[in-house]
CSV table of C-alpha atoms and ligand atoms in Angstrom, one decimal:
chain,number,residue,atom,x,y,z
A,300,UNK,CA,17.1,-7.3,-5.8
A,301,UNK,CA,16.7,-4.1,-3.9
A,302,UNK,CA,14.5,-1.6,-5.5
A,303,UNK,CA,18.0,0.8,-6.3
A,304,UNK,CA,19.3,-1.9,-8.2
A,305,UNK,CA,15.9,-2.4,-9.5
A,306,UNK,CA,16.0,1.0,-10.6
A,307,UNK,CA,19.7,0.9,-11.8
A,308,UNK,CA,19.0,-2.4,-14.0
A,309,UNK,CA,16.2,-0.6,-15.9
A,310,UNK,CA,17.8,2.9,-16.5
A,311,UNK,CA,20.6,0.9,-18.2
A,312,UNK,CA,18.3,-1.3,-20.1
A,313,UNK,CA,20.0,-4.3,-22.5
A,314,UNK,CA,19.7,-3.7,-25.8
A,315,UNK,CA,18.1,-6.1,-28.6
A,316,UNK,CA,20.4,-9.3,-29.2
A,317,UNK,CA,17.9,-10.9,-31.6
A,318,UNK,CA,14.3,-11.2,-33.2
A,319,UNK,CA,12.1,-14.2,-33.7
A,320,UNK,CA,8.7,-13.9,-35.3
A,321,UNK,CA,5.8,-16.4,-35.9
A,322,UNK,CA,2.3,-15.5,-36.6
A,323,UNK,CA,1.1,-14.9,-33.0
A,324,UNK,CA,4.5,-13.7,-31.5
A,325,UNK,CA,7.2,-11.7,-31.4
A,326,UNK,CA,10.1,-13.3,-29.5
A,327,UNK,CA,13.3,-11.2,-28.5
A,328,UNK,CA,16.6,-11.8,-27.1
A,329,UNK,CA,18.1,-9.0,-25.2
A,330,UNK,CA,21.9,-8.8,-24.8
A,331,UNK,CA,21.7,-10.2,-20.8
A,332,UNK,CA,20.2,-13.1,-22.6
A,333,UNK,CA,16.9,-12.8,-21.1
A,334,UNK,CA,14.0,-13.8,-23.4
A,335,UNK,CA,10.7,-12.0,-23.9
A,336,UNK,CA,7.8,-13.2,-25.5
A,337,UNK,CA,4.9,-10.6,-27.2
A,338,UNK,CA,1.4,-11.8,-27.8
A,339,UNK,CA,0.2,-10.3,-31.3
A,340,UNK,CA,-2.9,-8.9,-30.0
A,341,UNK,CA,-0.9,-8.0,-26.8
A,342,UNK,CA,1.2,-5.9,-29.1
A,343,UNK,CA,-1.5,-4.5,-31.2
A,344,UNK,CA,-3.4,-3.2,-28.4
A,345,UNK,CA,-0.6,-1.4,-26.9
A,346,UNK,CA,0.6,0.1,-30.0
A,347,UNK,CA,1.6,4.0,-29.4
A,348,UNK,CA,-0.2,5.3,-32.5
A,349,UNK,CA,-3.3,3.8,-30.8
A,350,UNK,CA,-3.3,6.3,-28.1
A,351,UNK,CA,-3.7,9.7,-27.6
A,352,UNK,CA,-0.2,11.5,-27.7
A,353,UNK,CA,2.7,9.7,-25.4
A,354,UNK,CA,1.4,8.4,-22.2
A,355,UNK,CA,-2.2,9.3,-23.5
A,356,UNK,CA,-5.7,7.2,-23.2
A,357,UNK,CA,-6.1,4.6,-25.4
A,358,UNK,CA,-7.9,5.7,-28.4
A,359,UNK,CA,-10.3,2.6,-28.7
A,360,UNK,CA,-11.9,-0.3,-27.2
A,361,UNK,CA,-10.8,-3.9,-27.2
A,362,UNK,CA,-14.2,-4.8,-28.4
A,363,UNK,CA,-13.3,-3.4,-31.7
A,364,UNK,CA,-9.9,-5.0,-32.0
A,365,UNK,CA,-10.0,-7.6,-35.3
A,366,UNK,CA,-11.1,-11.1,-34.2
A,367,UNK,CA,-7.5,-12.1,-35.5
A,368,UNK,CA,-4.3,-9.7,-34.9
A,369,UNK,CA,-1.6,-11.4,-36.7
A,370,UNK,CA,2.1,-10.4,-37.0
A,371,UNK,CA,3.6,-10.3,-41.0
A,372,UNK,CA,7.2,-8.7,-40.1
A,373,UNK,CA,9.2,-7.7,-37.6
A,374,UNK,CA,12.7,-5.8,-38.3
A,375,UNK,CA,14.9,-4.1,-35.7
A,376,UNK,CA,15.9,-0.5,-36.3
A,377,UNK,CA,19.3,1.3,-36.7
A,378,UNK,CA,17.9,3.1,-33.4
A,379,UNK,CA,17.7,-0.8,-31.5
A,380,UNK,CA,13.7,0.0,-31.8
A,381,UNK,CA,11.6,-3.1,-33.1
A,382,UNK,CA,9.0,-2.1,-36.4
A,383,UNK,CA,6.1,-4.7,-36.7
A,384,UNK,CA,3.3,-4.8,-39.1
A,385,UNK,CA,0.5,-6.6,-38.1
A,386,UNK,CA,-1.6,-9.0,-40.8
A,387,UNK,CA,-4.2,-9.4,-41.7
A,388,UNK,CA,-4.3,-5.1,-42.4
A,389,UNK,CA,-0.8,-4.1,-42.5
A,390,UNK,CA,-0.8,-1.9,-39.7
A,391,UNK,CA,2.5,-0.6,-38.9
A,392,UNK,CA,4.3,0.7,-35.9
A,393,UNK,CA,7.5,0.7,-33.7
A,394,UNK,CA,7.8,0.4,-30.6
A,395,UNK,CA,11.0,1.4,-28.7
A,396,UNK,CA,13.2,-1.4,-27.4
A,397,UNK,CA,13.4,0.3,-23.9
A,398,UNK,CA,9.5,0.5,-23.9
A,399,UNK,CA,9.3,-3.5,-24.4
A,400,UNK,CA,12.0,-3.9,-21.8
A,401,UNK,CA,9.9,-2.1,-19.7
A,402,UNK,CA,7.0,-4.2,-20.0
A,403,UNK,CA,8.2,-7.8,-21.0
A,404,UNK,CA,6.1,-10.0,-19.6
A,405,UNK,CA,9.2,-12.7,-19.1
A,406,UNK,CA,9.0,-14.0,-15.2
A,407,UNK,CA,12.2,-11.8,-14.8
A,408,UNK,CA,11.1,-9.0,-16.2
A,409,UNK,CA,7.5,-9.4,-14.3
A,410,UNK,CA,9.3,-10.3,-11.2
A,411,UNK,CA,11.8,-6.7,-11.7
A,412,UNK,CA,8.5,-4.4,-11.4
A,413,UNK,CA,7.4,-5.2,-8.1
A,414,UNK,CA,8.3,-3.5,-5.4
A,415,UNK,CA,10.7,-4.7,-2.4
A,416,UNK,CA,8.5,-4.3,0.5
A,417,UNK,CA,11.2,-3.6,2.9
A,418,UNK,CA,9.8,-5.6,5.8
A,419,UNK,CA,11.0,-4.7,9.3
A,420,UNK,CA,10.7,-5.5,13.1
A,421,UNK,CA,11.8,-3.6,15.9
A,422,UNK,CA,15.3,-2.9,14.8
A,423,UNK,CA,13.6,-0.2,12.8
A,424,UNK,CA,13.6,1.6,15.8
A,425,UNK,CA,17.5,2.6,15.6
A,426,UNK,CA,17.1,4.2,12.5
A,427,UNK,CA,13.1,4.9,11.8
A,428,UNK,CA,12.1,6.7,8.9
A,429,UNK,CA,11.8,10.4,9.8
A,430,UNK,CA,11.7,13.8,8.8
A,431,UNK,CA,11.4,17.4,9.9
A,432,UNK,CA,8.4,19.5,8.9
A,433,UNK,CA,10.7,22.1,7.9
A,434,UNK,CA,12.2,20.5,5.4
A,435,UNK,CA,9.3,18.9,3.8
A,436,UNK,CA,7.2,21.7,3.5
A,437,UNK,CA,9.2,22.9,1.0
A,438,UNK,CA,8.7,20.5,-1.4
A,439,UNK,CA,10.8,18.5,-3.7
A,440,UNK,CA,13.8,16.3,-2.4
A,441,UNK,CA,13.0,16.2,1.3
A,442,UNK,CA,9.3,15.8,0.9
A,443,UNK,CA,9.8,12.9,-2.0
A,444,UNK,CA,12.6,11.3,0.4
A,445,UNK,CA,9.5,11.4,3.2
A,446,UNK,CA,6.7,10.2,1.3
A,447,UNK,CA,9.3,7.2,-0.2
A,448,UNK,CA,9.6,6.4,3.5
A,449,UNK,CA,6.0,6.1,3.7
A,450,UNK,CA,5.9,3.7,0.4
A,451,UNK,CA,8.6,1.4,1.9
A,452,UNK,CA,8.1,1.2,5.1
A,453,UNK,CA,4.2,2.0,6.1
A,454,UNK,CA,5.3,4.1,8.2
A,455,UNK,CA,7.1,7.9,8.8
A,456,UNK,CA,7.6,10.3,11.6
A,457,UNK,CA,7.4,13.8,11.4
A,458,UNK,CA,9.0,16.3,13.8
A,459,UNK,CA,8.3,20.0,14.3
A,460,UNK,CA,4.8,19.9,12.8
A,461,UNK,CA,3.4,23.2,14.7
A,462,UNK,CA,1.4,22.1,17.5
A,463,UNK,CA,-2.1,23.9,16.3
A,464,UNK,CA,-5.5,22.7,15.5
A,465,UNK,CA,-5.8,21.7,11.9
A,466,UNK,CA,-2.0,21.1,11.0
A,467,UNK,CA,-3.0,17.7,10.7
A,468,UNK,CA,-4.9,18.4,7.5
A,469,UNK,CA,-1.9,20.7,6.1
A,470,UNK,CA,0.6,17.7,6.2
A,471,UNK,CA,-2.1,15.6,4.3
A,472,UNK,CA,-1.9,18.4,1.8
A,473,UNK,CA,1.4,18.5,0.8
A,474,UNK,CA,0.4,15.1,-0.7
A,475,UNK,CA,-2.8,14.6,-1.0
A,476,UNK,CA,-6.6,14.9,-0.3
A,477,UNK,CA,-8.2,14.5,3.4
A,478,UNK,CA,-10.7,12.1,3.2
A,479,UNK,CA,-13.7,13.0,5.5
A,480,UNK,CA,-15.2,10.2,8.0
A,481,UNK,CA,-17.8,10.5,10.1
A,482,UNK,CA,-15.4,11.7,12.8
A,483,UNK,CA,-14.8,14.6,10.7
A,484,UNK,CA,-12.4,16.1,8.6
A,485,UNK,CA,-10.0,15.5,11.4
A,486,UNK,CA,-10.7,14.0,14.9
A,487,UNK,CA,-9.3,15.1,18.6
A,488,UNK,CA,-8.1,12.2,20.6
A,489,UNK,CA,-8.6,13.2,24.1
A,490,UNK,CA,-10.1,11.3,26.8
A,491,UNK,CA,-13.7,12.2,27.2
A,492,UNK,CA,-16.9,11.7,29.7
A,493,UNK,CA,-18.6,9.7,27.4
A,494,UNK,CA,-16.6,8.0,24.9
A,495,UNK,CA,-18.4,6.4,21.4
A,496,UNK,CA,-14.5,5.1,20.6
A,497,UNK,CA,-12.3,3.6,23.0
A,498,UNK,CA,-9.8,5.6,21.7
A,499,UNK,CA,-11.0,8.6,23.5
A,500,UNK,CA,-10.3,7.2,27.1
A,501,UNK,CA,-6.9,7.1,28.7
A,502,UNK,CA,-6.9,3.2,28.3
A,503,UNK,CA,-4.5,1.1,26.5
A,504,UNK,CA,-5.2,0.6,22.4
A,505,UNK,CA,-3.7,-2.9,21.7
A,506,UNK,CA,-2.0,-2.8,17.8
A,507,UNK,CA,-4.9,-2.4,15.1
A,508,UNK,CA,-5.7,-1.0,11.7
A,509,UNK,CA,-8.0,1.6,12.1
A,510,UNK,CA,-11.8,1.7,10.5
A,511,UNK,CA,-11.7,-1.6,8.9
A,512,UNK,CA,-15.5,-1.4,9.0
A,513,UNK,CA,-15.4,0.9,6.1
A,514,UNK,CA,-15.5,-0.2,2.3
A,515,UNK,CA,-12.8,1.1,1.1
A,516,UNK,CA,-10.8,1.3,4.3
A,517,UNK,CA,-8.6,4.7,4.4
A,518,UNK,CA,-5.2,3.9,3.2
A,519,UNK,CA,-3.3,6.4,5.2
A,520,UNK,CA,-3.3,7.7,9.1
A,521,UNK,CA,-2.0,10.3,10.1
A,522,UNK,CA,-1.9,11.4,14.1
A,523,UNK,CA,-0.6,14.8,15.3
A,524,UNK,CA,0.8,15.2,19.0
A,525,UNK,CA,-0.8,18.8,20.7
A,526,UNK,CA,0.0,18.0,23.9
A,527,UNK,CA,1.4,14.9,25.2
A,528,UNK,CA,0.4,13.0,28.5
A,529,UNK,CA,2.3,13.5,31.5
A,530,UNK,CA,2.9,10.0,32.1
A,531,UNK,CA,2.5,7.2,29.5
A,532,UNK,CA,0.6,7.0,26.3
A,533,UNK,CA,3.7,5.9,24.3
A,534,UNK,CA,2.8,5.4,20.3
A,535,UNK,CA,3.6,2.1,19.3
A,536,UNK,CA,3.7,0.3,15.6
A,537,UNK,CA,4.2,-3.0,14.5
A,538,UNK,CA,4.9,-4.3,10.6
A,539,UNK,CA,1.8,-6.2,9.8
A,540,UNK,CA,3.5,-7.6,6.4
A,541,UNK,CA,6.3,-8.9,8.6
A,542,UNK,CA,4.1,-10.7,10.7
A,543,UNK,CA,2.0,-12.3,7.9
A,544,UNK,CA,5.1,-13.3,6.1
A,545,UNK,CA,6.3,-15.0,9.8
A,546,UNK,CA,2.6,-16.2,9.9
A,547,UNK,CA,3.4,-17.8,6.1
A,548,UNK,CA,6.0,-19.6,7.2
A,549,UNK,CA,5.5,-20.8,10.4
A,550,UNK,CA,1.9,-22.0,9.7
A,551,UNK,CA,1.1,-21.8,6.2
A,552,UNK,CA,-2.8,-23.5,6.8
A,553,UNK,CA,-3.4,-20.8,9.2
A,554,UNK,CA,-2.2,-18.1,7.2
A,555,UNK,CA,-4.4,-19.5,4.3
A,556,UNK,CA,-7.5,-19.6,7.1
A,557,UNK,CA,-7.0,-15.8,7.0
A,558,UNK,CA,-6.6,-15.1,3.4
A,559,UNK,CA,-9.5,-16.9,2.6
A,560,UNK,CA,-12.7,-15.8,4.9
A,561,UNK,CA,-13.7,-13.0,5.1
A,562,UNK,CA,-14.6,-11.3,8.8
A,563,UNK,CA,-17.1,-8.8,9.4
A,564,UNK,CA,-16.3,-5.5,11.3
A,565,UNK,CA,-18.9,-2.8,12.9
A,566,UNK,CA,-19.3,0.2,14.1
A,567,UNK,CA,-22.6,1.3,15.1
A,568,UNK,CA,-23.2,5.0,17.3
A,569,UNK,CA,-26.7,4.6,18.1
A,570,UNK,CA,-29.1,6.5,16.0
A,571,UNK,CA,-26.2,8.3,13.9
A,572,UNK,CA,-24.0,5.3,12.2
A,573,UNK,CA,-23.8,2.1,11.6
A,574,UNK,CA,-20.9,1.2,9.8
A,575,UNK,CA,-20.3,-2.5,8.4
A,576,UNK,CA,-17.6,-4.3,5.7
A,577,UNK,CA,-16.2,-7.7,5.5
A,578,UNK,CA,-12.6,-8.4,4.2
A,579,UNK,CA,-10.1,-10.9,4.9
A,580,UNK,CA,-7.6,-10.3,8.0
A,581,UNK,CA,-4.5,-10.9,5.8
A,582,UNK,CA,-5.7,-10.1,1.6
A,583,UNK,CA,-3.3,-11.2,-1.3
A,584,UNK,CA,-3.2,-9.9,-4.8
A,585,UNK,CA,-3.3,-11.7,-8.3
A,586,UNK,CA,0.2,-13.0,-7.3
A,587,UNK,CA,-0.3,-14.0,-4.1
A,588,UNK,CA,2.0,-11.1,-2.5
A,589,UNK,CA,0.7,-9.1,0.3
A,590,UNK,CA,-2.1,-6.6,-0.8
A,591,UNK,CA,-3.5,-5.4,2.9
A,592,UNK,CA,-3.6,-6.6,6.3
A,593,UNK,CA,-6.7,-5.6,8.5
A,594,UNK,CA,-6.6,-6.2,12.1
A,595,UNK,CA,-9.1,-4.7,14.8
A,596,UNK,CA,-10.4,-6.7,17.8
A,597,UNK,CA,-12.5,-3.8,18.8
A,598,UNK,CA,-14.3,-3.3,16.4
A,599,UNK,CA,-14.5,-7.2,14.8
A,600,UNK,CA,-18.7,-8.3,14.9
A,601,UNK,CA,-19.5,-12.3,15.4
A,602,UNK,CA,-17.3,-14.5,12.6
A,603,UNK,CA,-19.7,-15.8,10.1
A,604,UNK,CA,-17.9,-18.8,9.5
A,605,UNK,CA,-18.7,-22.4,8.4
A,606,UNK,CA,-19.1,-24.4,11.7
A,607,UNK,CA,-16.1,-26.6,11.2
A,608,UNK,CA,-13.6,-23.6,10.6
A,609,UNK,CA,-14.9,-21.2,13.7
A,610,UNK,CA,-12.0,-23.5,16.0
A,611,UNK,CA,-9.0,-23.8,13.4
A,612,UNK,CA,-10.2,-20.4,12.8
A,613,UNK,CA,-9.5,-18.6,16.0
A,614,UNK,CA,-6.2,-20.6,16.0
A,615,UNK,CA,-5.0,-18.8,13.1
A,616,UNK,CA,-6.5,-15.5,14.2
A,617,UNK,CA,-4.7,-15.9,18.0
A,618,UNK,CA,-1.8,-17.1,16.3
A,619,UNK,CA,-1.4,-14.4,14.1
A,620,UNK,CA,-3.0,-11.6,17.2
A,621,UNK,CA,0.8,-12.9,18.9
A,622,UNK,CA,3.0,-12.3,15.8
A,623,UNK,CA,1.0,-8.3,15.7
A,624,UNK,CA,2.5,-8.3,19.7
A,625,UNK,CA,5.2,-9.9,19.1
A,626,UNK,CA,8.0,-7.1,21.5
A,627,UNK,CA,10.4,-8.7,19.1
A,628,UNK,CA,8.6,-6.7,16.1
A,629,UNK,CA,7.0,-3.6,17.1
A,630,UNK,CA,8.6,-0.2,17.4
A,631,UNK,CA,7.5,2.6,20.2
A,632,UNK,CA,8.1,5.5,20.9
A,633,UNK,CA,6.9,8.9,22.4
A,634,UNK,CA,5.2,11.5,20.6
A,635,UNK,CA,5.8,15.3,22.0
A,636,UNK,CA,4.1,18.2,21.0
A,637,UNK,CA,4.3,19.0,17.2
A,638,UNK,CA,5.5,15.2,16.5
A,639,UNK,CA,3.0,13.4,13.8
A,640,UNK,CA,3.5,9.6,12.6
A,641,UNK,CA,1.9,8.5,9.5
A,642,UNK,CA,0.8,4.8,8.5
A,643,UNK,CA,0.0,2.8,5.4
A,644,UNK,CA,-3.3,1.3,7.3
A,645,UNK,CA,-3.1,-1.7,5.1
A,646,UNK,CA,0.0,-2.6,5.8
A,647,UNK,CA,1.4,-1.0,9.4
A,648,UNK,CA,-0.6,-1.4,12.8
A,649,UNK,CA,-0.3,1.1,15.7
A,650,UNK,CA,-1.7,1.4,19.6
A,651,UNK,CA,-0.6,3.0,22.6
A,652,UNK,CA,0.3,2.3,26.0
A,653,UNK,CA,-2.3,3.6,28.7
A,654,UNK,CA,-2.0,7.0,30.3
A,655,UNK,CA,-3.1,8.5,33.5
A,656,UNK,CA,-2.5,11.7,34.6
A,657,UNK,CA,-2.5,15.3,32.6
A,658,UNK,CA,-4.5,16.2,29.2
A,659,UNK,CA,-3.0,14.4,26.2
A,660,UNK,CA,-4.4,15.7,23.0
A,661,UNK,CA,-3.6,14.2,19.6
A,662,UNK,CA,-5.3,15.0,16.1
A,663,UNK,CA,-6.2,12.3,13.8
A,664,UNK,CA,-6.7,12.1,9.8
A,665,UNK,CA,-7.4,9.9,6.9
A,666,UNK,CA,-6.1,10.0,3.4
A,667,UNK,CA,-5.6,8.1,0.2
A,668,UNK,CA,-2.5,6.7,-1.0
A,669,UNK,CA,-2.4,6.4,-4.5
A,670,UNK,CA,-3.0,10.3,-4.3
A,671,UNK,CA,0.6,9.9,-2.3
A,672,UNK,CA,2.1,7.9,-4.6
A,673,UNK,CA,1.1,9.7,-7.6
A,674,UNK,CA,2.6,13.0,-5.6
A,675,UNK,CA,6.1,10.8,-5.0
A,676,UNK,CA,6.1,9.6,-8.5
A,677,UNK,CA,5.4,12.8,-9.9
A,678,UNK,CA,8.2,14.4,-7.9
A,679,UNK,CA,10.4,11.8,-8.3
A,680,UNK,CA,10.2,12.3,-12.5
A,681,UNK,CA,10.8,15.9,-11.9
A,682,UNK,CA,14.0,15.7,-9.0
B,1983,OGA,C1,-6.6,6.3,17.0
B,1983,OGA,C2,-5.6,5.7,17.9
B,1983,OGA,C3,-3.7,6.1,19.3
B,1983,OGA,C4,-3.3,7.1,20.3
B,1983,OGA,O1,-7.1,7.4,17.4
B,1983,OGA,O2,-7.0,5.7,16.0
B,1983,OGA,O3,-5.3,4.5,17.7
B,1983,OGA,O4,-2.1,7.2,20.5
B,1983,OGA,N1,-5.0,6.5,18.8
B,1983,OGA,O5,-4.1,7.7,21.0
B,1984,ZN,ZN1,-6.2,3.8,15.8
């Protein structure tokens, strides 16, 4: 289900069909004949008295919760609300039907709340996700429409961004926090005398995810054109979910390899850093869904593996490397002057082309993204 209908299904939530109680449970039937089931303590805990105001913090600790939570009635309102009173104290509460839709914990219902991750390859490129600064700047509609780009996709352009030192940071502001690195508030990426990052030379970047020797890695990139290069030095991005899900299928022992080791990354500028983390290549969450990918040759240290996996391994490491290359998948294009992209760094990889002749001069920042989804949900309530 696409994440409209997703949408669509919960803002005309099925009503209460029927109620079913024991002494641990709450059962109801909702009119699409779906079936949800309500632990007792489950219920207790989240009962809306126990918090501070609507949407408030909880009000105590589950430490403190009775050793047994019980359930003595349950009765549905003229208003299709459901009215329990717990045993063994006869608390009572209600708790709107449309809350308990909203939270049924039915495989359905569970299944309903995650989001559609939109995958793509290089078709994205006849339609990418784009926006002009102009628009967004001002706020509500056009910049929610952009930063929901930037949820479902992992990735967003940006046109007309004024070509001046700093604007970088002023786009991570209409959603956000910058979040400082070592390379500063924002970083230039020109090519220099003597460059501590390959990135400031004229050579080719292959596709990566940038800083994954940082715990936490930053969630969001953002890179601003100045100037462009006379010749070459095309932007290029690749879906890095895409390629684990293709990595899934195709070779589900490899894909596990990478889920379950950890590699070490490094970044070390003699006498000034020395940056280190570990974290799987391709990380899943409690569900097994895709949580983050992380992939950056450069900057990757010596695998600290078990002797017997080091081969099968760096079959599953090439194997995915090819699917991250893949022309079939990845999307480029060429940044001019006041052109930005933005990428979820956990999910989308990017890299350019080489470039020779003529200054090119882009700006680079960092940001968090559940600051930029709490912006987009926050707008989105409001629009
Ligand atoms: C970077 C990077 C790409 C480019 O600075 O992290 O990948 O187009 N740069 O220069
Ligand atoms: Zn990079």
């Amino acid at each position: 289900m696409s994440r409209m209908q997703a949408v669509a299904a919960r803002l005309a939530r099925p009503g209460i069909a029927g109620l079913r109680q024991d002494a641990e449970t709450l059962t109801i039937g909702w009119a699409d004949g779906r079936e949800s089931r309500f632990a007792a303590i489950w219920l207790f805990d989240n009962r809306p008295d126990g918090r501070h105001g609507p949407d408030g913090q909880r009000l105590f600790d589950v430490a403190e919760l009775p050793d047994e939570v019980g359930i003595a009635s349950v009765e549905l309102t003229g208003e299709g609300d459901v009215a329990v009173t717990f045993a063994p104290n006869s608390v009572a509460t209600v708790f709107s039907g449309a809350w308990l839709r909203d939270h049924a914990l039915d495989p359905a219902s569970r299944a309903e709340r995650r989001l559609d991750k939109h995958l793509w390859d290089k078709g994205l490129a006849a339609n990418p996700p784009t926006a002009a600064y102009a628009e967004v700047v001002k706020g509500g509609r056009a910049l929610a429409d952009w930063l929901a780009h930037i949820r479902d996709y992992g990735f967003a352009l940006l046109s007309g961004v004024p070509a001046e030192d700093g604007m970088v940071c002023r786009v991570v502001e209409l959603f956000g926090y910058v979040r400082e690195t070592n390379y500063g508030r924002l970083f230039d990426v020109i090519s220099v005398e003597k460059p501590n990052n390959l990135a400031f030379t004229g050579l080719a970047l292959g596709n990566h995810t940038d800083n994954p020797y940082r715990d936490p890695v930053p969630q969001l990139q953002l890179l601003h054109c100045l100037q462009a290069a006379e010749e070459g030095g095309e932007s290029v991005v690749v879906d890095g979910f895409f390629a684990a899900e293709r990595l899934r299928r195709e070779a589900p022992e490899a894909f596990n390899l990478l889920t379950r080791y950890a590699v070490p990354f490094r970044y070390v500028e003699k006498g000034a850093v020395d940056l280190r983390a570990a974290a799987p290549l391709i990380e899943l969450d409690s569900e097994g869904d895709l949580r983050a990918v992380r992939y950056n040759n450069r900057s990757a240290a010596p695998f600290d593996l078990p002797e017997e996996t080091v081969v099968p391994f760096y079959q599953a490491y090439r194997r995915f490397g090819r699917l991250l290359h893949d022309p079939a998948a990845i999307v480029s294009f060429r940044l001019g002057a006041g052109d930005l992209f933005i990428v979820d760094n956990q999910r989308v990889l990017h890299g350019r082309r080489g470039f020779g002749k003529g200054r090119r001069h882009l700006q680079g920042t960092y940001a968090d993204k559940d600051g930029l989804l709490s912006r987009l949900r926050v707008l989105e309530a409001s629009l």
